[in-house]
Coordinates of N, CA and C in Angstrom, one line a residue:
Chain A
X1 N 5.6 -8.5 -71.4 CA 5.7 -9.8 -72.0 C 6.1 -10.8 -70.9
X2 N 7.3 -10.5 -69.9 CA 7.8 -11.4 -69.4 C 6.7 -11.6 -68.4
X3 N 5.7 -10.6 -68.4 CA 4.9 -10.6 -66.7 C 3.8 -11.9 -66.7
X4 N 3.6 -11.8 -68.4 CA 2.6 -12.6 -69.1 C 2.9 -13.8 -68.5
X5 N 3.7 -14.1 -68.9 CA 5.0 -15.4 -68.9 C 4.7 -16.0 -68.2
X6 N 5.6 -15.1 -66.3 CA 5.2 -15.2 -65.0 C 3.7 -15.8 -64.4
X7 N 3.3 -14.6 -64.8 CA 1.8 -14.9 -64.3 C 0.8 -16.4 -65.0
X8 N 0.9 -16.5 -66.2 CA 0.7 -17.9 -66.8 C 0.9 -19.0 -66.0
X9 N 2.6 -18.9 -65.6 CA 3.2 -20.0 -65.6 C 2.8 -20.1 -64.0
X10 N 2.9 -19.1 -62.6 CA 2.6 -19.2 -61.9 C 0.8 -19.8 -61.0
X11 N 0.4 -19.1 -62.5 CA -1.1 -19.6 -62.7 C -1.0 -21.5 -63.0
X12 N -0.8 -21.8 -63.3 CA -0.2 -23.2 -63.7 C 0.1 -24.2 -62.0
X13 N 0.9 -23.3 -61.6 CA 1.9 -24.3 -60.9 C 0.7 -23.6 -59.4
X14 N 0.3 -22.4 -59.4 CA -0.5 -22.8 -58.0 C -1.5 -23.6 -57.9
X15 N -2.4 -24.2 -59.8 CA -3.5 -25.0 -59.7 C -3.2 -26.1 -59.8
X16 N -2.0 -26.7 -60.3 CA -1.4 -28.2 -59.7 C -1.4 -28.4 -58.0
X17 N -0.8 -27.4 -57.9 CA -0.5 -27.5 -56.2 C -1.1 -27.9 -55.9
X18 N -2.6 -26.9 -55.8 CA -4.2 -27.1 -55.3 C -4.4 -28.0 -55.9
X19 N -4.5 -28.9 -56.9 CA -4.8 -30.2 -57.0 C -4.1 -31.1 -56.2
X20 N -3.1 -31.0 -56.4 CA -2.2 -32.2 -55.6 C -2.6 -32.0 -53.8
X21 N -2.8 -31.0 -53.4 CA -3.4 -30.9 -52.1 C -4.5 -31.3 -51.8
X22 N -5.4 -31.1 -53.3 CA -6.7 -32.3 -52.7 C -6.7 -33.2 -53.2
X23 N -5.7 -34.1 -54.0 CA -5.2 -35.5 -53.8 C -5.2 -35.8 -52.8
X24 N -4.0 -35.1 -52.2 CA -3.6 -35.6 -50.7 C -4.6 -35.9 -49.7
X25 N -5.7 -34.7 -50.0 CA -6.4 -34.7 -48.7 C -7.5 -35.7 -49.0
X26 N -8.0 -36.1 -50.1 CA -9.0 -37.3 -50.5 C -8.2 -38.5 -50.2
X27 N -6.8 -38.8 -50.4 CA -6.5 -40.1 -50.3 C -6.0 -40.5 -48.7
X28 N -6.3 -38.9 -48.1 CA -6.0 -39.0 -46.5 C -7.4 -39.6 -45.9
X29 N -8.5 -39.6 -46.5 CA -9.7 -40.2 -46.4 C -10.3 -41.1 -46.7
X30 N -9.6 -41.9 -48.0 CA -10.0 -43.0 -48.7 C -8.8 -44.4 -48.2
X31 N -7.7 -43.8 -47.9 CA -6.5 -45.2 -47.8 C -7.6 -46.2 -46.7
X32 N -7.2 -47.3 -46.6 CA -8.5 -48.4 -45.8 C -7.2 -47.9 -44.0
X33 N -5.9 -47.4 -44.3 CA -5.3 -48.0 -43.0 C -4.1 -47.0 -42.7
X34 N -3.5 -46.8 -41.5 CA -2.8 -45.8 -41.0 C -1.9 -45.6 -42.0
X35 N -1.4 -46.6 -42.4 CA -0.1 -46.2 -43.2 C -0.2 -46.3 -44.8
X36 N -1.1 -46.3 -45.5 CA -1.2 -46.1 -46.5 C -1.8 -44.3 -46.2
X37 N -2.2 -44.0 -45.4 CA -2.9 -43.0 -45.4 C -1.5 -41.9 -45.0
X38 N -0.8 -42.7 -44.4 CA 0.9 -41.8 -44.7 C 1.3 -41.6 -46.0
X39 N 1.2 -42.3 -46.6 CA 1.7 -42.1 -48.2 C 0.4 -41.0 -48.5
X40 N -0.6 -41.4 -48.7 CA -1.3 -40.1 -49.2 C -0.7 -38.7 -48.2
X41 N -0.3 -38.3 -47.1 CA -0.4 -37.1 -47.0 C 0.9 -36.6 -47.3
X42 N 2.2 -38.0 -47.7 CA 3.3 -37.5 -48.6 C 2.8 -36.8 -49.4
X43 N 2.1 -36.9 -50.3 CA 2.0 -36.5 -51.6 C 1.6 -34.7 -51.8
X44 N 0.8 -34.5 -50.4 CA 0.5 -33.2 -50.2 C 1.6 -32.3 -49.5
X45 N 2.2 -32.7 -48.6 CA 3.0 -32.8 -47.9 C 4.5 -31.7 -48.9
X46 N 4.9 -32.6 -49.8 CA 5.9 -32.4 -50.6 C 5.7 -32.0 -52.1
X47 N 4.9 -32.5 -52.6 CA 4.8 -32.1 -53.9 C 3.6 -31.2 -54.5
X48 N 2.5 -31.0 -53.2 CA 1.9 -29.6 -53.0 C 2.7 -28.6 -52.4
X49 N 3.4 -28.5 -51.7 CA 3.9 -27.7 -51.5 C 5.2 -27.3 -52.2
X50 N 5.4 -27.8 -52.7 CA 6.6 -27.5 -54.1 C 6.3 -26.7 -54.9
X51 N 5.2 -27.2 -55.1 CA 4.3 -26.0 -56.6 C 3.3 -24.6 -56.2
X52 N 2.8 -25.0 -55.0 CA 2.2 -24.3 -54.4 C 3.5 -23.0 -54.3
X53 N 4.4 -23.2 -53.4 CA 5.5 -22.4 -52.9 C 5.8 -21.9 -54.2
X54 N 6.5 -22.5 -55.5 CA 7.1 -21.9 -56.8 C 5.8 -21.1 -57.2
X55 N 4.8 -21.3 -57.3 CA 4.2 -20.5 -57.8 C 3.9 -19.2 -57.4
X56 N 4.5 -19.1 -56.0 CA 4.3 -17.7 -55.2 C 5.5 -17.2 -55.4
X57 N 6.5 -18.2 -55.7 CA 7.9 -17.7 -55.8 C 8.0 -16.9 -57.1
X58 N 7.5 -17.4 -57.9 CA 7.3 -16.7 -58.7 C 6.9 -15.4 -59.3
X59 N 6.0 -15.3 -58.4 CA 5.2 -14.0 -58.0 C 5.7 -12.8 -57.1
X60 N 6.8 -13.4 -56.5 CA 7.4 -12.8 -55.1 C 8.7 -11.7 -56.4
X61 N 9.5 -12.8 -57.2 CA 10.2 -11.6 -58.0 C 11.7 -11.6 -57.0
X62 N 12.5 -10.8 -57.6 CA 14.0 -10.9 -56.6 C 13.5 -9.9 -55.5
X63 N 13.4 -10.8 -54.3 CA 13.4 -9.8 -52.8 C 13.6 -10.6 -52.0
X64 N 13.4 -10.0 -50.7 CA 13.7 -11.2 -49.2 C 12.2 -11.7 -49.3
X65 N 11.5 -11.5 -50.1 CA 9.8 -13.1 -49.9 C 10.8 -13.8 -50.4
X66 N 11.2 -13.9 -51.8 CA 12.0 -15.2 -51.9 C 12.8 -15.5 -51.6
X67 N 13.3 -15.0 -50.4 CA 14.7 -16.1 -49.9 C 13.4 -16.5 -48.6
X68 N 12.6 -16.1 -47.9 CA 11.7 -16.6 -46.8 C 10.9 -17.8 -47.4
X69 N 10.2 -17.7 -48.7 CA 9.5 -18.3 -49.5 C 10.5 -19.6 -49.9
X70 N 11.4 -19.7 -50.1 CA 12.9 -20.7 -50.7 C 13.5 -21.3 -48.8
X71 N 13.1 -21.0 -48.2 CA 13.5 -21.4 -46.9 C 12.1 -22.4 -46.0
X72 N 11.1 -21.1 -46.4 CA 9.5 -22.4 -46.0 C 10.0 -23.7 -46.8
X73 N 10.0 -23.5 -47.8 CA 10.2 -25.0 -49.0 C 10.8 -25.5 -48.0
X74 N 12.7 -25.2 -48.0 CA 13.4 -26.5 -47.6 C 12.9 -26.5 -46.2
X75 N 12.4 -25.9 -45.6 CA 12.2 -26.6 -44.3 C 11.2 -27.6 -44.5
X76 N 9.7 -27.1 -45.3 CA 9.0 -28.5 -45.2 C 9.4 -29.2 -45.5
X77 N 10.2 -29.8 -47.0 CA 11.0 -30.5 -47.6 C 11.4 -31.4 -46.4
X78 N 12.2 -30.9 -45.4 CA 12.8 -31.5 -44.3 C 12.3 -32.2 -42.9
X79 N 11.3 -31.2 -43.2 CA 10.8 -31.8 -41.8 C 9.1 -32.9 -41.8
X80 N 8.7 -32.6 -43.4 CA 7.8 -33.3 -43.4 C 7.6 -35.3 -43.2
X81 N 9.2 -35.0 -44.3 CA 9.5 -36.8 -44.1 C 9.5 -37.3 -42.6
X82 N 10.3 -36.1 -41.9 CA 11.0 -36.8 -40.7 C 9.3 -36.7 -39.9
X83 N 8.3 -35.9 -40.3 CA 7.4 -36.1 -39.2 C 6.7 -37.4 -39.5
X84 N 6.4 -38.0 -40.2 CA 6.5 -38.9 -41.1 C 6.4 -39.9 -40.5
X85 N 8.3 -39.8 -40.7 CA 8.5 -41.2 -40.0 C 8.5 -41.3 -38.5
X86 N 8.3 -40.3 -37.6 CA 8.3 -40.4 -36.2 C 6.9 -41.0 -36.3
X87 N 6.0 -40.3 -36.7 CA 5.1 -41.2 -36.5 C 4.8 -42.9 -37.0
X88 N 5.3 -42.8 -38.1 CA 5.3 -44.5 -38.4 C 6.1 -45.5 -36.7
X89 N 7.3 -44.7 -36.7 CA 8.2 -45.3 -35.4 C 7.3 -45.6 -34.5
X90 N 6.3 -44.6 -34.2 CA 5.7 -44.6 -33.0 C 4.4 -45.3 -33.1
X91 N 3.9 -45.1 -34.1 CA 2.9 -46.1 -34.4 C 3.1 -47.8 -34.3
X92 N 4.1 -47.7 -34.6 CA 4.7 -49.6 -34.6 C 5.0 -49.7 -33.4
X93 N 5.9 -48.7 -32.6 CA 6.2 -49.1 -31.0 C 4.8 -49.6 -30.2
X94 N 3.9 -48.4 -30.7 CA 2.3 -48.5 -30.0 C 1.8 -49.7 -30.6
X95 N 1.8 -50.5 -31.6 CA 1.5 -52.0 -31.2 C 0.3 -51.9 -33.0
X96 N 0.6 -50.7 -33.9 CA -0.5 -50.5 -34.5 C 0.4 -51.5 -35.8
X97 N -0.5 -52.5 -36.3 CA -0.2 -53.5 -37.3 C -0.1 -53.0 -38.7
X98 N 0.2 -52.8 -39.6 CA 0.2 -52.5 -40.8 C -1.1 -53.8 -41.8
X99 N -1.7 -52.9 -42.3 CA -2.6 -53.9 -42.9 C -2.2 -54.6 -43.6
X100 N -2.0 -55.8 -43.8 CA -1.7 -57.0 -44.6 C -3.0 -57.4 -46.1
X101 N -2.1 -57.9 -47.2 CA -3.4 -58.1 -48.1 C -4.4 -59.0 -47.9
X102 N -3.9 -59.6 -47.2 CA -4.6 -61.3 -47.1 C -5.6 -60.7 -45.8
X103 N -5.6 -60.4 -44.9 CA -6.9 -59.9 -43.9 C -7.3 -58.1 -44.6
X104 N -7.5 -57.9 -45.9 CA -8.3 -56.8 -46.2 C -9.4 -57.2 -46.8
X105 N -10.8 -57.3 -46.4 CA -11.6 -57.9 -46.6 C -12.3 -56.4 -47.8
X106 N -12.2 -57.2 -49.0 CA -12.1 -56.6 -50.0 C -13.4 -55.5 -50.4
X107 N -14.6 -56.6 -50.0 CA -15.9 -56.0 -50.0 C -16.1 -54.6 -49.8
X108 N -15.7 -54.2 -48.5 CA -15.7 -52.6 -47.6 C -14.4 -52.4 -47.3
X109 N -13.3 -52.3 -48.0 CA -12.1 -51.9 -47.1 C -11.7 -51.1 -46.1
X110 N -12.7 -49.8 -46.6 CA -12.4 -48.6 -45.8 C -12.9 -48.5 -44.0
X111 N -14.2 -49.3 -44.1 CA -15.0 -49.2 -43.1 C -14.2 -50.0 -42.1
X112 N -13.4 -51.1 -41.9 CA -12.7 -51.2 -40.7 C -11.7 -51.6 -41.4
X113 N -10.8 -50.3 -40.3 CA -9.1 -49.7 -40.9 C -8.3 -50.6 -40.0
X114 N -7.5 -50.6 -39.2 CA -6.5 -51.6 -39.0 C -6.8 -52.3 -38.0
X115 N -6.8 -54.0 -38.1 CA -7.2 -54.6 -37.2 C -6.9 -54.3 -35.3
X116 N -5.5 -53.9 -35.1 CA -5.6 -53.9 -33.4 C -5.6 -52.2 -33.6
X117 N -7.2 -52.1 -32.8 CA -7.1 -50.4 -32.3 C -6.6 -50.8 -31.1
X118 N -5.9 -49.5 -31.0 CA -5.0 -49.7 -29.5 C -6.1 -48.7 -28.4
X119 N -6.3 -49.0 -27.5 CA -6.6 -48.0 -26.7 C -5.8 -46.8 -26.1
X120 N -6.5 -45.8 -25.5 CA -4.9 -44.9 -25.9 C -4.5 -44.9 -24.3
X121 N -3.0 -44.8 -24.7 CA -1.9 -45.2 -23.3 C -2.8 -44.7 -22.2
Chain B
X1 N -6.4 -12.3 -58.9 CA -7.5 -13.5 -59.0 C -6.8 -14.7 -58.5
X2 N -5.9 -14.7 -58.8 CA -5.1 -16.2 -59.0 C -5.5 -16.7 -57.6
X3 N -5.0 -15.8 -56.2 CA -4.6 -16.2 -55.5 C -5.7 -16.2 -54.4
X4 N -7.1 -15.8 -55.3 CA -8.3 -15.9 -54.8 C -8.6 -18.0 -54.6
X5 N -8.4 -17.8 -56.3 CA -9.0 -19.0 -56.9 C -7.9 -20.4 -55.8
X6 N -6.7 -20.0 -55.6 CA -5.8 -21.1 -54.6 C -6.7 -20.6 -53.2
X7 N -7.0 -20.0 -52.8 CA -7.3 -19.6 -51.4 C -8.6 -20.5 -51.6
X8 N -9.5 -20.5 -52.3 CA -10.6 -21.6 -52.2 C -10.3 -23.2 -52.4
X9 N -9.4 -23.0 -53.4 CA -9.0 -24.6 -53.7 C -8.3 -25.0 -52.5
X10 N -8.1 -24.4 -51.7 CA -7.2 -25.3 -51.0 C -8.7 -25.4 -49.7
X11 N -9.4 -24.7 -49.6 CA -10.1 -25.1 -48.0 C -10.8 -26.0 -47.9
X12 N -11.4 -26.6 -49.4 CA -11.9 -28.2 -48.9 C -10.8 -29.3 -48.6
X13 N -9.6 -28.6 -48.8 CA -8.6 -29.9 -49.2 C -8.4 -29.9 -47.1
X14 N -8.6 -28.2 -46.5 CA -8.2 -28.4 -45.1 C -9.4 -29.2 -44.5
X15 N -11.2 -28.8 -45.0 CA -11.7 -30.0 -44.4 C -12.0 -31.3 -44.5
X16 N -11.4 -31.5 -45.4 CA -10.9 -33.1 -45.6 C -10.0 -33.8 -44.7
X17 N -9.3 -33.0 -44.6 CA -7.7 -33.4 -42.9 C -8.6 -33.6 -42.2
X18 N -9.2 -32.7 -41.6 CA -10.2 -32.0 -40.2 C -10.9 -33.5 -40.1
X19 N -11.6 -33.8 -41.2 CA -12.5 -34.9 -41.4 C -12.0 -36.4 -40.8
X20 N -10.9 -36.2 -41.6 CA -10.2 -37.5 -40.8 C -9.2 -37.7 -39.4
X21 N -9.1 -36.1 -39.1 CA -8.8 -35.9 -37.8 C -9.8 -36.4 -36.6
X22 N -10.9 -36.1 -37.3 CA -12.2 -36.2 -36.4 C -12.9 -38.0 -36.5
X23 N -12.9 -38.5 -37.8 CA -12.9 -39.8 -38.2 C -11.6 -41.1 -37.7
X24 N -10.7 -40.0 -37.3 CA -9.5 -41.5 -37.6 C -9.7 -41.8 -35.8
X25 N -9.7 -43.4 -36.2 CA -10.1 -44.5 -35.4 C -8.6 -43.6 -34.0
X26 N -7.9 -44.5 -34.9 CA -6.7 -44.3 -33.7 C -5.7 -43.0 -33.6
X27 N -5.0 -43.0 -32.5 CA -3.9 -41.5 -32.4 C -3.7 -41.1 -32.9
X28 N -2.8 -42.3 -33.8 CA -1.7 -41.9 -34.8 C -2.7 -41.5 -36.4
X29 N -3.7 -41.5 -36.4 CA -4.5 -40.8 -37.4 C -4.8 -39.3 -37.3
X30 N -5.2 -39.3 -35.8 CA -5.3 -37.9 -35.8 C -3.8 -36.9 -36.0
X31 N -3.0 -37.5 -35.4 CA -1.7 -36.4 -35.4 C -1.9 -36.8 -36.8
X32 N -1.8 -37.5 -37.7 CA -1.0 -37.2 -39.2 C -1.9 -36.5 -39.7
X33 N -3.4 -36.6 -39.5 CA -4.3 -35.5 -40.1 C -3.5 -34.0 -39.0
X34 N -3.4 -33.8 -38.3 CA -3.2 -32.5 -37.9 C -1.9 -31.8 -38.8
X35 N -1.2 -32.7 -38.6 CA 0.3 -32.2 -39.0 C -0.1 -32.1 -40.6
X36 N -0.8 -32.4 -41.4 CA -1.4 -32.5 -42.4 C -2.4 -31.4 -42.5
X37 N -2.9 -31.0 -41.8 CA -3.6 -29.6 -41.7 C -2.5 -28.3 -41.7
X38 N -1.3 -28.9 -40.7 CA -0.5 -27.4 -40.3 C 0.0 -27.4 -41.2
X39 N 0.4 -28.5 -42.2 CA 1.2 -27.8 -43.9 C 0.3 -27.6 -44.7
X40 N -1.4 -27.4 -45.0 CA -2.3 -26.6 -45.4 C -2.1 -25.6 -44.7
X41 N -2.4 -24.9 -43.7 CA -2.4 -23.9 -43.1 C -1.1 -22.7 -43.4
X42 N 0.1 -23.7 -43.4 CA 1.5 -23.2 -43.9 C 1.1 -22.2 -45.6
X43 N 0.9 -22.9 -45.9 CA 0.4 -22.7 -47.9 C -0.6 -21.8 -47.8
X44 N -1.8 -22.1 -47.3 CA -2.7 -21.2 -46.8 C -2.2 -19.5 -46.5
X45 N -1.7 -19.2 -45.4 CA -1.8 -18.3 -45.0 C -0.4 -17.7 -46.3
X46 N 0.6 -18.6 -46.3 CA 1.3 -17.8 -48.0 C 0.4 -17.3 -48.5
X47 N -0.2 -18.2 -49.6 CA -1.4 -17.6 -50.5 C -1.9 -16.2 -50.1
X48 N -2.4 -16.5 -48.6 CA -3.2 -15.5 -48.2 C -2.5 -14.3 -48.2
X49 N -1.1 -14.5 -48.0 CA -0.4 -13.4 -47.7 C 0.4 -12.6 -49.0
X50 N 0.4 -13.2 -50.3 CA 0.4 -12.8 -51.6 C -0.8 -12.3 -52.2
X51 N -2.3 -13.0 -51.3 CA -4.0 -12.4 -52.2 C -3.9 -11.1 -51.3
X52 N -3.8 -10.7 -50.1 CA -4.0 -9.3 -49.5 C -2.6 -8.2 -49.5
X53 N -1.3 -9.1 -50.0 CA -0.2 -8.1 -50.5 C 0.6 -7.2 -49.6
X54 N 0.5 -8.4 -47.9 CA 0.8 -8.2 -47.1 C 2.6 -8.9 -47.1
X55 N 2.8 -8.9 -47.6 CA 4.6 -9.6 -47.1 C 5.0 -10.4 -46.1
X56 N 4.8 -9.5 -44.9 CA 5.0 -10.2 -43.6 C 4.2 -11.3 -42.9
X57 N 3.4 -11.9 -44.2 CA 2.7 -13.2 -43.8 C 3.2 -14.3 -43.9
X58 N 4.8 -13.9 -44.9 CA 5.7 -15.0 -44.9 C 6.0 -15.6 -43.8
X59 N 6.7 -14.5 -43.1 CA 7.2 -14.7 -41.8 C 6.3 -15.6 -40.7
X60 N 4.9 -15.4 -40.6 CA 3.8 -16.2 -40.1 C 3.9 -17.5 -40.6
X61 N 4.1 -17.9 -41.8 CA 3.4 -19.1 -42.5 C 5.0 -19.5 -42.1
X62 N 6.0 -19.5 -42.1 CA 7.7 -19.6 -41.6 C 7.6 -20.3 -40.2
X63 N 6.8 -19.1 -39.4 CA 6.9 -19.2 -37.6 C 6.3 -20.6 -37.8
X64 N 4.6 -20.7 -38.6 CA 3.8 -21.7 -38.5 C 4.4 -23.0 -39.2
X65 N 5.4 -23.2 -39.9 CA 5.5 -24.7 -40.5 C 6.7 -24.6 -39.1
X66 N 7.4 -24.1 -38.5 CA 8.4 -25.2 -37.6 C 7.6 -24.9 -35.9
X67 N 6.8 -24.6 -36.0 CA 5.7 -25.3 -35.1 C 5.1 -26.1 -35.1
X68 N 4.4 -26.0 -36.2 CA 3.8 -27.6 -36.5 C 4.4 -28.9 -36.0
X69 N 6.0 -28.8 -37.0 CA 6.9 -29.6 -36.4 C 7.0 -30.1 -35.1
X70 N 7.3 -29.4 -34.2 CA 7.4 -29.4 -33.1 C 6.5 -30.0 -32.2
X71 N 5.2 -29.1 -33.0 CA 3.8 -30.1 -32.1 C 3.7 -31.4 -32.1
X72 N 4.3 -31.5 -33.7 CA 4.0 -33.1 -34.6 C 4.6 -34.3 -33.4
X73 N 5.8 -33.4 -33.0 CA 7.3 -34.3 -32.6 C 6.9 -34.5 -31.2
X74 N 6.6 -33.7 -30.8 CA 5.8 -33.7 -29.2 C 4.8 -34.4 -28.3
X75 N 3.8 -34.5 -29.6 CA 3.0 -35.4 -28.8 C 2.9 -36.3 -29.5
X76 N 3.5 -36.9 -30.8 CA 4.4 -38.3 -30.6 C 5.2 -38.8 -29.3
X77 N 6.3 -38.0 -29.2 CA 7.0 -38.5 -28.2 C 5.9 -38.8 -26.6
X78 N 4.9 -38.1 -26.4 CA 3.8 -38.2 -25.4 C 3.4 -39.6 -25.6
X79 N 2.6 -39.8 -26.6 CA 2.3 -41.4 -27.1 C 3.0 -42.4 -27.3
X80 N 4.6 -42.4 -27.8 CA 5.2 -43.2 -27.8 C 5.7 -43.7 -26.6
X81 N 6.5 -42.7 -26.1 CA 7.5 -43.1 -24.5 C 6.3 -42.6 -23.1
X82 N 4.7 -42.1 -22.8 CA 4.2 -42.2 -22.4 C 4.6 -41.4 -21.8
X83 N 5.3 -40.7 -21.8 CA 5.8 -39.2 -21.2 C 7.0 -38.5 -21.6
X84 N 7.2 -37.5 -21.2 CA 8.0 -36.4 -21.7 C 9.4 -36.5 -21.2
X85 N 9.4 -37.6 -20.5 CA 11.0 -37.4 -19.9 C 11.0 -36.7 -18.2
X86 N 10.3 -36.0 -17.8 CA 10.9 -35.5 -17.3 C 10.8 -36.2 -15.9
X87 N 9.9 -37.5 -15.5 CA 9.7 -38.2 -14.5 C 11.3 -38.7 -13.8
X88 N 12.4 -39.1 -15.0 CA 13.8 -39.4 -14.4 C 14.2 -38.5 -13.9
X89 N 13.9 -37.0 -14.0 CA 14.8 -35.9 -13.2 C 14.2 -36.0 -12.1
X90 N 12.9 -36.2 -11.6 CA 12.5 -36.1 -10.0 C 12.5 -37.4 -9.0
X91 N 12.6 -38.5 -10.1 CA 13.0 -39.7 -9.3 C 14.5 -39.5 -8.7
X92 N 15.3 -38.8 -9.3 CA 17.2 -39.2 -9.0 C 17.3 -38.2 -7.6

């Protein structure tokens, strides 16, 4: 009965995951500009791998997978924001503009992403 | 089954990164698609390592998310400060 349960419920939470991963990965392709396209890979980032990971955790049962499995989590957890923001940091150092509403030329948004490409250093 | 059915849902989601790894205009597109690939790849190879009931795939997909990191952090810092540092230790 309980396995039912498990397996249901882990059934569940791996196919959200996989959805929310290809959220992420469609809106990593659709945002018009670098930094909205940061927010979409938050979403995969963290909250695919939340569900993704529980649903294996689940499956894993009391052993050392789930303390390995409970430790991948908080690490991504941790280190995803911070990669994140290093990149935002460094994106703005390197001179990359954030798109503004008023120069998104509404027609084609996608087709040209942020006005100053930088050449690379 | 389950972990058949995640092991496919997730591979269009990896070439979709790839896509915009290969598409994004500037740097800082491609590292966020990469680093965005290595936490697919992280998930990935879990999955994979609960569908073939191997255990010690955790440890892989472990090794592989704080490398990612590392890579992520790296060649940012390359792009950002234009080098690694280590030009001040041979000037002094």
């Amino acid at each position: 009965m309980i396995s039912t349960v498990l397996d249901s419920l882990s059934w569940l939470l791996l196919l959200s995951g996989c959805a929310c991963l290809l959220i992420s990965a469609i809106g990593l392709l659709r945002m018009p500009d670098l930094f909205t396209r940061m927010h979409a890979a938050g979403i995969g980032d963290t909250l695919g791998a939340i569900l993704v990971l529980a649903g294996l955790m689940l499956q894993a049962g009391l052993s050392i997978t789930l303390v390995k499995l409970v430790l991948i989590l908080f690490f991504l957890l941790f280190t995803s924001p911070t990669a994140c923001h290093a990149l935002a940091r460094a994106a703005l150092a390197g001179g990359q503009k954030p798109l503004l509403a008023e120069n998104l030329n509404t027609e084609n948004p996608i087709s040209e992403s942020s006005p100053t490409e930088q050449p690379l250093p | 089954m389950m972990f058949e059915v995640a092991a496919v849902a997730l591979f269009p989601a990896m070439f979709l990164a790839l896509a915009r790894a290969i598409a994004g205009p500037t740097v800082y597109d491609r590292v966020l698609a990469v680093n965005t690939f290595g936490t697919f790849t992280v998930l990935m190879i879990a999955v994979l390592g609960f569908m073939t009931d191997q255990k010690d795939f955790i440890d892989i997909a472990l090794a592989y998310a704080l490398i990612n990191f590392i890579g992520t952090i790296a060649v940012l810092k390359f792009f950002a400060v234009g080098d690694f540092g280590y030009q001040q230790e041979s000037k002094k």
